[in-house]
mmCIF file of C-alpha atoms and ligand atoms in Angstrom:
data_model
loop_
_atom_site.group_PDB
_atom_site.id
_atom_site.type_symbol
_atom_site.label_atom_id
_atom_site.label_comp_id
_atom_site.label_asym_id
_atom_site.label_seq_id
_atom_site.Cartn_x
_atom_site.Cartn_y
_atom_site.Cartn_z
ATOM 1 C CA MET A 237 -4.774 12.856 -34.991
ATOM 2 C CA THR A 238 -4.838 15.709 -36.630
ATOM 3 C CA GLU A 239 -2.429 17.521 -38.453
ATOM 4 C CA GLU A 240 -1.772 20.632 -35.905
ATOM 5 C CA SER A 241 -1.104 17.921 -32.467
ATOM 6 C CA LYS A 242 1.560 16.247 -34.704
ATOM 7 C CA SER A 243 2.996 19.190 -34.981
ATOM 8 C CA THR A 244 2.792 19.758 -31.019
ATOM 9 C CA ASN A 245 4.194 16.426 -30.043
ATOM 10 C CA PRO A 246 7.848 16.398 -29.347
ATOM 11 C CA ALA A 247 8.364 12.847 -29.519
ATOM 12 C CA SER A 248 7.485 12.599 -33.248
ATOM 13 C CA PHE A 249 7.986 9.246 -35.098
ATOM 14 C CA ASP A 250 7.179 10.537 -38.188
ATOM 15 C CA ARG A 251 10.807 11.295 -39.256
ATOM 16 C CA PRO A 252 13.425 7.986 -39.458
ATOM 17 C CA MET A 253 16.051 7.962 -36.517
ATOM 18 C CA SER A 254 19.397 9.837 -37.401
ATOM 19 C CA ARG A 255 22.469 8.958 -36.784
ATOM 20 C CA ARG A 256 23.152 12.335 -34.119
ATOM 21 C CA ASP A 257 19.906 11.216 -32.185
ATOM 22 C CA PHE A 258 20.833 7.405 -31.752
ATOM 23 C CA ILE A 259 24.335 8.583 -30.265
ATOM 24 C CA ASP A 260 22.047 10.942 -27.946
ATOM 25 C CA TRP A 261 19.990 8.327 -26.922
ATOM 26 C CA ILE A 262 22.376 6.242 -26.229
ATOM 27 C CA ILE A 263 24.829 8.699 -24.491
ATOM 28 C CA LYS A 264 21.833 10.262 -22.247
ATOM 29 C CA GLY A 265 21.258 6.395 -22.002
ATOM 30 C CA GLY A 266 24.966 5.921 -20.446
ATOM 31 C CA LEU A 267 24.735 8.589 -18.229
ATOM 32 C CA LEU A 268 21.259 8.098 -16.417
ATOM 33 C CA THR A 269 22.892 4.146 -15.836
ATOM 34 C CA THR A 270 26.060 5.950 -14.314
ATOM 35 C CA LEU A 271 24.138 8.204 -12.451
ATOM 36 C CA ALA A 272 21.617 5.642 -11.222
ATOM 37 C CA GLY A 273 24.885 3.133 -10.660
ATOM 38 C CA MET A 274 26.126 6.284 -8.209
ATOM 39 C CA LEU A 275 23.272 6.885 -6.694
ATOM 40 C CA PHE A 276 21.441 3.634 -5.469
ATOM 41 C CA PRO A 277 24.404 3.017 -3.509
ATOM 42 C CA ALA A 278 23.985 6.288 -1.727
ATOM 43 C CA LEU A 279 20.592 6.171 -1.065
ATOM 44 C CA ALA A 280 21.226 2.906 0.035
ATOM 45 C CA TYR A 281 23.243 3.756 3.098
ATOM 46 C CA LEU A 282 20.928 6.426 4.143
ATOM 47 C CA TRP A 283 17.820 4.656 3.924
ATOM 48 C CA PRO A 284 17.110 3.687 7.467
ATOM 49 C CA VAL A 285 17.369 -0.099 7.691
ATOM 50 C CA THR A 286 14.480 -1.864 8.934
ATOM 51 C CA ARG A 287 14.117 -5.334 9.808
ATOM 52 C CA ARG A 288 10.809 -7.269 9.417
ATOM 53 C CA GLY A 289 10.756 -10.355 10.474
ATOM 54 C CA PRO A 290 11.625 -12.670 13.092
ATOM 55 C CA ALA A 291 15.122 -14.052 13.918
ATOM 56 C CA HIS A 292 16.715 -16.545 12.147
ATOM 57 C CA ASP A 293 16.170 -19.196 14.690
ATOM 58 C CA MET A 294 12.766 -18.911 15.175
ATOM 59 C CA VAL A 295 10.209 -21.187 13.392
ATOM 60 C CA GLU A 296 6.631 -20.324 12.298
ATOM 61 C CA VAL A 297 4.143 -22.219 14.038
ATOM 62 C CA GLY A 298 0.915 -20.996 13.193
ATOM 63 C CA ARG A 299 -1.137 -17.973 12.353
ATOM 64 C CA GLU A 300 -2.340 -15.450 14.984
ATOM 65 C CA ASP A 301 -5.635 -16.266 14.116
ATOM 66 C CA GLU A 302 -5.440 -19.683 14.797
ATOM 67 C CA ILE A 303 -5.573 -18.927 19.035
ATOM 68 C CA HIS A 304 -8.214 -16.998 20.087
ATOM 69 C CA VAL A 305 -7.378 -15.359 23.384
ATOM 70 C CA GLY A 306 -6.844 -17.120 26.280
ATOM 71 C CA GLY A 307 -6.647 -20.776 23.842
ATOM 72 C CA SER A 308 -3.322 -22.590 22.960
ATOM 73 C CA LYS A 309 -1.975 -24.868 20.757
ATOM 74 C CA LYS A 310 0.346 -27.802 20.802
ATOM 75 C CA VAL A 311 3.377 -27.918 18.224
ATOM 76 C CA VAL A 312 6.139 -29.775 17.598
ATOM 77 C CA LEU A 313 9.223 -28.488 16.891
ATOM 78 C CA GLY A 314 12.795 -30.129 16.647
ATOM 79 C CA GLY A 315 11.102 -33.335 17.782
ATOM 80 C CA THR A 316 9.461 -32.010 20.940
ATOM 81 C CA ALA A 317 6.333 -30.636 21.894
ATOM 82 C CA LEU A 318 5.590 -26.971 22.726
ATOM 83 C CA LEU A 319 2.796 -25.638 24.009
ATOM 84 C CA VAL A 320 2.133 -22.182 22.688
ATOM 85 C CA ILE A 321 -0.513 -20.074 24.687
ATOM 86 C CA ARG A 322 -2.150 -16.963 23.851
ATOM 87 C CA THR A 323 -2.877 -14.354 26.688
ATOM 88 C CA ALA A 324 -5.057 -11.093 26.244
ATOM 89 C CA THR A 325 -1.773 -9.055 25.953
ATOM 90 C CA GLU A 326 1.029 -11.887 24.662
ATOM 91 C CA PHE A 327 2.308 -15.279 23.226
ATOM 92 C CA LYS A 328 3.708 -17.569 25.539
ATOM 93 C CA ALA A 329 5.172 -20.810 24.427
ATOM 94 C CA PHE A 330 6.668 -23.364 26.680
ATOM 95 C CA SER A 331 7.622 -27.204 26.301
ATOM 96 C CA ALA A 332 4.928 -29.004 26.751
ATOM 97 C CA VAL A 333 6.804 -32.067 28.133
ATOM 98 C CA CYS A 334 6.018 -32.311 32.459
ATOM 99 C CA THR A 335 9.240 -31.900 34.050
ATOM 100 C CA HIS A 336 8.153 -34.625 36.880
ATOM 101 C CA LEU A 337 7.869 -37.791 34.377
ATOM 102 C CA GLY A 338 7.434 -36.554 31.257
ATOM 103 C CA CYS A 339 3.444 -36.258 30.278
ATOM 104 C CA ILE A 340 2.826 -34.071 27.891
ATOM 105 C CA VAL A 341 1.017 -30.899 29.521
ATOM 106 C CA PHE A 342 -1.997 -29.034 28.692
ATOM 107 C CA TRP A 343 -3.715 -25.765 28.892
ATOM 108 C CA ASP A 344 -6.618 -25.368 31.371
ATOM 109 C CA SER A 345 -8.016 -22.409 30.543
ATOM 110 C CA ALA A 346 -10.984 -22.505 33.062
ATOM 111 C CA LYS A 347 -8.365 -22.315 35.625
ATOM 112 C CA GLN A 348 -5.621 -20.091 33.682
ATOM 113 C CA LEU A 349 -2.708 -22.873 34.488
ATOM 114 C CA ILE A 350 -0.558 -25.041 32.687
ATOM 115 C CA ALA A 351 -1.864 -28.684 33.528
ATOM 116 C CA CYS A 352 0.002 -32.395 33.694
ATOM 117 C CA PRO A 353 -2.612 -35.112 33.404
ATOM 118 C CA CYS A 354 -0.552 -37.417 34.776
ATOM 119 C CA HIS A 355 0.092 -36.653 38.163
ATOM 120 C CA ALA A 356 -1.703 -33.109 38.433
ATOM 121 C CA GLY A 357 0.978 -31.247 38.200
ATOM 122 C CA PHE A 358 0.169 -27.546 37.188
ATOM 123 C CA PHE A 359 2.293 -24.518 36.475
ATOM 124 C CA ASP A 360 1.718 -21.058 36.076
ATOM 125 C CA LEU A 361 1.764 -18.795 33.168
ATOM 126 C CA SER A 362 5.395 -18.399 33.829
ATOM 127 C CA GLY A 363 5.990 -21.859 33.565
ATOM 128 C CA ARG A 364 6.925 -22.039 37.210
ATOM 129 C CA VAL A 365 4.890 -25.084 39.361
ATOM 130 C CA VAL A 366 1.783 -24.194 41.362
ATOM 131 C CA SER A 367 1.126 -27.804 42.944
ATOM 132 C CA GLY A 368 1.964 -31.322 42.005
ATOM 133 C CA PRO A 369 4.756 -33.394 42.022
ATOM 134 C CA PRO A 370 7.073 -31.553 39.558
ATOM 135 C CA PRO A 371 10.578 -30.403 40.373
ATOM 136 C CA ARG A 372 11.529 -27.759 37.757
ATOM 137 C CA PRO A 373 9.362 -25.166 35.966
ATOM 138 C CA LEU A 374 8.415 -25.737 32.074
ATOM 139 C CA ALA A 375 11.255 -24.313 29.992
ATOM 140 C CA SER A 376 9.944 -21.169 28.326
ATOM 141 C CA HIS A 377 10.618 -20.603 24.714
ATOM 142 C CA PRO A 378 10.989 -16.761 22.923
ATOM 143 C CA VAL A 379 7.726 -16.046 20.870
ATOM 144 C CA ASN A 380 7.818 -13.603 18.166
ATOM 145 C CA VAL A 381 4.928 -12.217 16.226
ATOM 146 C CA VAL A 382 5.614 -10.917 12.563
ATOM 147 C CA ASP A 383 2.410 -9.917 10.165
ATOM 148 C CA GLY A 384 -0.227 -12.251 11.930
ATOM 149 C CA LYS A 385 2.370 -15.449 12.091
ATOM 150 C CA ILE A 386 3.630 -16.883 15.382
ATOM 151 C CA PHE A 387 7.504 -17.261 15.204
ATOM 152 C CA VAL A 388 9.114 -19.361 17.986
ATOM 153 C CA LYS A 389 12.488 -20.066 19.458
ATOM 154 C CA PRO A 390 13.033 -23.538 19.608
HETATM 155 S S1 FES B 275 4.575 -36.169 34.728
HETATM 156 FE FE1 FES B 275 3.557 -34.503 34.879
HETATM 157 S S2 FES B 275 2.824 -34.195 37.447
HETATM 158 FE FE2 FES B 275 3.622 -36.569 36.711
#
């Protein structure tokens, strides 16, 4: 560093800090801390509230890219089997327990129906019974996809 650049540098460390400089730094630091303490709550109040993420009662069941369009995945949530299906536009989740006698259903992608292997019960993509002996539709579960993760409400 040349002698010329030392003289133009305002933050020169060549001389020891005087008591007056020390008090100035303390006062400035205190003022900045006070100002930040006043501004932070005001900015936090004005900042738009954005909530990213699923509701608290939803459970992550996998990643979006695990299920191809037209595919499905079986998961167990809270001791109950669920069937997560990916359509061209959304994810759907249903109880995987058939309402007839409790067999585990599967997604028949060729027929685009949820099928029960036990007594040939079929359900559509809304869970409604299409054919066979099941007396009631499959229970559907809310699905939310956030940041590539699939969340289902048990
Ligand atoms: S148990 Fe599913 S159709 Fe009978």
